[in-house]
């Protein structure tokens, strides 16, 4: 896939993959194959490389890190070496890859990170 968000496939040409889930993309490929090529195609899709996530602020090693499936903010902080002693461990700001501004989130075990997200850990108030 190039920077256009389209995947070029034999027989069916380019299929749009931007902004859809893996399952939705597989469905698009199956539908295109059904339209004149195969009777009952079965398509399997796997993502090999995700966009990295970015973490900055009150972590020991801010930077760019590879995204892994199921990543949470706490996992991302651990990847970045943990919190600094000044870190606010209750609130985090995340700018989603497709958003224009960052949003505040409660820092919980289930706070998810998506590929391309920028995570900012702020300083706590004393």
PDB file of C-alpha atoms in Angstrom:
ATOM      1  CA  UNK A   1       0.000   0.000   0.000  1.00  0.00           C
ATOM      2  CA  UNK A   2       1.355   3.385  -0.905  1.00  0.00           C
ATOM      3  CA  UNK A   3       0.598   6.775   0.555  1.00  0.00           C
ATOM      4  CA  UNK A   4      -2.750   6.871  -1.253  1.00  0.00           C
ATOM      5  CA  UNK A   5      -4.444   4.357   1.034  1.00  0.00           C
ATOM      6  CA  UNK A   6      -5.123   1.966  -1.844  1.00  0.00           C
ATOM      7  CA  UNK A   7      -3.873  -1.575  -2.366  1.00  0.00           C
ATOM      8  CA  UNK A   8      -3.219  -2.744  -5.902  1.00  0.00           C
ATOM      9  CA  UNK A   9      -4.267  -6.358  -6.519  1.00  0.00           C
ATOM     10  CA  UNK A  10      -4.123  -8.605  -9.605  1.00  0.00           C
ATOM     11  CA  UNK A  11      -7.399  -8.911 -11.558  1.00  0.00           C
ATOM     12  CA  UNK A  12      -9.337  -6.299  -9.563  1.00  0.00           C
ATOM     13  CA  UNK A  13      -6.944  -3.351  -9.533  1.00  0.00           C
ATOM     14  CA  UNK A  14      -6.862  -0.842  -6.683  1.00  0.00           C
ATOM     15  CA  UNK A  15      -8.983  -1.343  -3.569  1.00  0.00           C
ATOM     16  CA  UNK A  16      -9.375   1.461  -1.023  1.00  0.00           C
ATOM     17  CA  UNK A  17      -8.009   0.469   2.393  1.00  0.00           C
ATOM     18  CA  UNK A  18      -7.818   3.855   4.116  1.00  0.00           C
ATOM     19  CA  UNK A  19      -9.963   4.274   7.210  1.00  0.00           C
ATOM     20  CA  UNK A  20     -11.428   0.754   7.261  1.00  0.00           C
ATOM     21  CA  UNK A  21     -10.864  -2.260   9.464  1.00  0.00           C
ATOM     22  CA  UNK A  22      -9.067  -5.365   8.256  1.00  0.00           C
ATOM     23  CA  UNK A  23     -12.395  -7.212   8.093  1.00  0.00           C
ATOM     24  CA  UNK A  24     -14.028  -4.423   6.039  1.00  0.00           C
ATOM     25  CA  UNK A  25     -11.084  -4.402   3.644  1.00  0.00           C
ATOM     26  CA  UNK A  26     -11.288  -8.190   3.204  1.00  0.00           C
ATOM     27  CA  UNK A  27     -14.997  -7.790   2.443  1.00  0.00           C
ATOM     28  CA  UNK A  28     -14.233  -5.206  -0.230  1.00  0.00           C
ATOM     29  CA  UNK A  29     -11.724  -7.537  -1.870  1.00  0.00           C
ATOM     30  CA  UNK A  30     -14.183 -10.463  -1.750  1.00  0.00           C
ATOM     31  CA  UNK A  31     -16.918  -8.322  -3.302  1.00  0.00           C
ATOM     32  CA  UNK A  32     -14.604  -7.187  -6.113  1.00  0.00           C
ATOM     33  CA  UNK A  33     -13.525 -10.762  -6.824  1.00  0.00           C
ATOM     34  CA  UNK A  34     -17.180 -11.928  -6.939  1.00  0.00           C
ATOM     35  CA  UNK A  35     -17.946  -9.361  -9.627  1.00  0.00           C
ATOM     36  CA  UNK A  36     -16.852 -11.445 -12.607  1.00  0.00           C
ATOM     37  CA  UNK A  37     -13.872 -13.482 -11.424  1.00  0.00           C
ATOM     38  CA  UNK A  38     -14.706 -16.048  -8.708  1.00  0.00           C
ATOM     39  CA  UNK A  39     -17.931 -17.638  -7.455  1.00  0.00           C
ATOM     40  CA  UNK A  40     -17.207 -17.794  -3.725  1.00  0.00           C
ATOM     41  CA  UNK A  41     -13.851 -16.158  -2.908  1.00  0.00           C
ATOM     42  CA  UNK A  42     -12.360 -16.462   0.589  1.00  0.00           C
ATOM     43  CA  UNK A  43     -10.002 -13.625   1.434  1.00  0.00           C
ATOM     44  CA  UNK A  44      -7.583 -13.447   4.326  1.00  0.00           C
ATOM     45  CA  UNK A  45      -5.921 -10.133   5.204  1.00  0.00           C
ATOM     46  CA  UNK A  46      -3.127  -9.450   7.666  1.00  0.00           C
ATOM     47  CA  UNK A  47      -1.450  -6.167   8.575  1.00  0.00           C
ATOM     48  CA  UNK A  48       2.329  -6.551   8.511  1.00  0.00           C
ATOM     49  CA  UNK A  49       3.342  -3.074   9.665  1.00  0.00           C
ATOM     50  CA  UNK A  50       1.356  -0.499  11.575  1.00  0.00           C
ATOM     51  CA  UNK A  51       2.195   3.180  11.827  1.00  0.00           C
ATOM     52  CA  UNK A  52       4.251   3.883  14.952  1.00  0.00           C
ATOM     53  CA  UNK A  53       2.876   5.701  17.983  1.00  0.00           C
ATOM     54  CA  UNK A  54       4.512   8.714  19.575  1.00  0.00           C
ATOM     55  CA  UNK A  55       4.859   9.419  23.278  1.00  0.00           C
ATOM     56  CA  UNK A  56       6.109  12.613  24.872  1.00  0.00           C
ATOM     57  CA  UNK A  57       6.053  14.500  28.123  1.00  0.00           C
ATOM     58  CA  UNK A  58       6.709  12.994  31.535  1.00  0.00           C
ATOM     59  CA  UNK A  59       8.113   9.610  30.470  1.00  0.00           C
ATOM     60  CA  UNK A  60      11.742   8.564  30.826  1.00  0.00           C
ATOM     61  CA  UNK A  61      12.368   7.949  27.112  1.00  0.00           C
ATOM     62  CA  UNK A  62       9.973   9.967  24.920  1.00  0.00           C
ATOM     63  CA  UNK A  63      10.002   9.138  21.228  1.00  0.00           C
ATOM     64  CA  UNK A  64       8.596   7.048  18.406  1.00  0.00           C
ATOM     65  CA  UNK A  65       7.836   3.381  19.047  1.00  0.00           C
ATOM     66  CA  UNK A  66       6.405   0.552  16.931  1.00  0.00           C
ATOM     67  CA  UNK A  67       2.707  -0.099  17.415  1.00  0.00           C
ATOM     68  CA  UNK A  68       1.555  -3.545  18.501  1.00  0.00           C
ATOM     69  CA  UNK A  69      -1.980  -4.848  18.388  1.00  0.00           C
ATOM     70  CA  UNK A  70      -3.958  -4.263  21.602  1.00  0.00           C
ATOM     71  CA  UNK A  71      -1.651  -1.495  22.860  1.00  0.00           C
ATOM     72  CA  UNK A  72      -2.847   0.534  25.866  1.00  0.00           C
ATOM     73  CA  UNK A  73      -1.482   3.790  27.271  1.00  0.00           C
ATOM     74  CA  UNK A  74       0.041   1.947  30.232  1.00  0.00           C
ATOM     75  CA  UNK A  75       1.847  -0.424  27.831  1.00  0.00           C
ATOM     76  CA  UNK A  76       3.056   2.583  25.829  1.00  0.00           C
ATOM     77  CA  UNK A  77       4.396   4.255  28.983  1.00  0.00           C
ATOM     78  CA  UNK A  78       6.195   1.052  29.934  1.00  0.00           C
ATOM     79  CA  UNK A  79       7.732   0.916  26.448  1.00  0.00           C
ATOM     80  CA  UNK A  80       8.987   4.470  26.961  1.00  0.00           C
ATOM     81  CA  UNK A  81      10.763   3.528  30.206  1.00  0.00           C
ATOM     82  CA  UNK A  82       7.976   4.396  32.630  1.00  0.00           C
ATOM     83  CA  UNK A  83       6.747   7.614  34.208  1.00  0.00           C
ATOM     84  CA  UNK A  84       9.040  10.310  35.550  1.00  0.00           C
ATOM     85  CA  UNK A  85       8.516  11.276  39.182  1.00  0.00           C
ATOM     86  CA  UNK A  86       6.586  14.389  38.040  1.00  0.00           C
ATOM     87  CA  UNK A  87       4.092  12.529  35.811  1.00  0.00           C
ATOM     88  CA  UNK A  88       0.352  12.814  36.257  1.00  0.00           C
ATOM     89  CA  UNK A  89      -0.622   9.145  36.400  1.00  0.00           C
ATOM     90  CA  UNK A  90      -4.365   9.796  36.311  1.00  0.00           C
ATOM     91  CA  UNK A  91      -4.816  11.780  33.095  1.00  0.00           C
ATOM     92  CA  UNK A  92      -3.342  11.568  29.613  1.00  0.00           C
ATOM     93  CA  UNK A  93      -3.813  13.523  26.399  1.00  0.00           C
ATOM     94  CA  UNK A  94      -4.050  11.646  23.107  1.00  0.00           C
ATOM     95  CA  UNK A  95      -4.093  13.104  19.614  1.00  0.00           C
ATOM     96  CA  UNK A  96      -5.554  10.479  17.320  1.00  0.00           C
ATOM     97  CA  UNK A  97      -3.944  10.175  13.889  1.00  0.00           C
ATOM     98  CA  UNK A  98      -7.119  11.369  12.161  1.00  0.00           C
ATOM     99  CA  UNK A  99      -7.987  14.139  14.657  1.00  0.00           C
ATOM    100  CA  UNK A 100      -7.045  17.796  14.575  1.00  0.00           C
ATOM    101  CA  UNK A 101      -6.509  18.236  18.320  1.00  0.00           C
ATOM    102  CA  UNK A 102      -5.686  16.147  21.342  1.00  0.00           C
ATOM    103  CA  UNK A 103      -8.328  14.977  23.804  1.00  0.00           C
ATOM    104  CA  UNK A 104      -8.015  14.248  27.546  1.00  0.00           C
ATOM    105  CA  UNK A 105      -8.512  10.653  28.736  1.00  0.00           C
ATOM    106  CA  UNK A 106      -8.501   8.993  32.129  1.00  0.00           C
ATOM    107  CA  UNK A 107      -5.380   6.893  32.381  1.00  0.00           C
ATOM    108  CA  UNK A 108      -6.900   3.448  32.910  1.00  0.00           C
ATOM    109  CA  UNK A 109      -5.846  -0.096  32.114  1.00  0.00           C
ATOM    110  CA  UNK A 110      -8.195  -0.066  29.121  1.00  0.00           C
ATOM    111  CA  UNK A 111      -7.238   3.290  27.554  1.00  0.00           C
ATOM    112  CA  UNK A 112      -6.427   2.148  24.012  1.00  0.00           C
ATOM    113  CA  UNK A 113      -3.777   3.478  21.655  1.00  0.00           C
ATOM    114  CA  UNK A 114      -4.174   3.291  17.867  1.00  0.00           C
ATOM    115  CA  UNK A 115      -1.484   3.362  15.179  1.00  0.00           C
ATOM    116  CA  UNK A 116      -0.253   6.908  14.573  1.00  0.00           C
ATOM    117  CA  UNK A 117      -1.496   8.287  17.914  1.00  0.00           C
ATOM    118  CA  UNK A 118       0.491  10.874  19.841  1.00  0.00           C
ATOM    119  CA  UNK A 119       0.365  10.386  23.615  1.00  0.00           C
ATOM    120  CA  UNK A 120       1.278  13.241  25.944  1.00  0.00           C
ATOM    121  CA  UNK A 121       1.867  12.572  29.628  1.00  0.00           C
ATOM    122  CA  UNK A 122       1.535  15.829  31.532  1.00  0.00           C
ATOM    123  CA  UNK A 123       3.150  16.998  34.746  1.00  0.00           C
ATOM    124  CA  UNK A 124       1.090  16.594  37.893  1.00  0.00           C
ATOM    125  CA  UNK A 125       0.253  19.564  40.087  1.00  0.00           C
ATOM    126  CA  UNK A 126       1.705  19.451  43.574  1.00  0.00           C
TER     127      UNK A 126
END
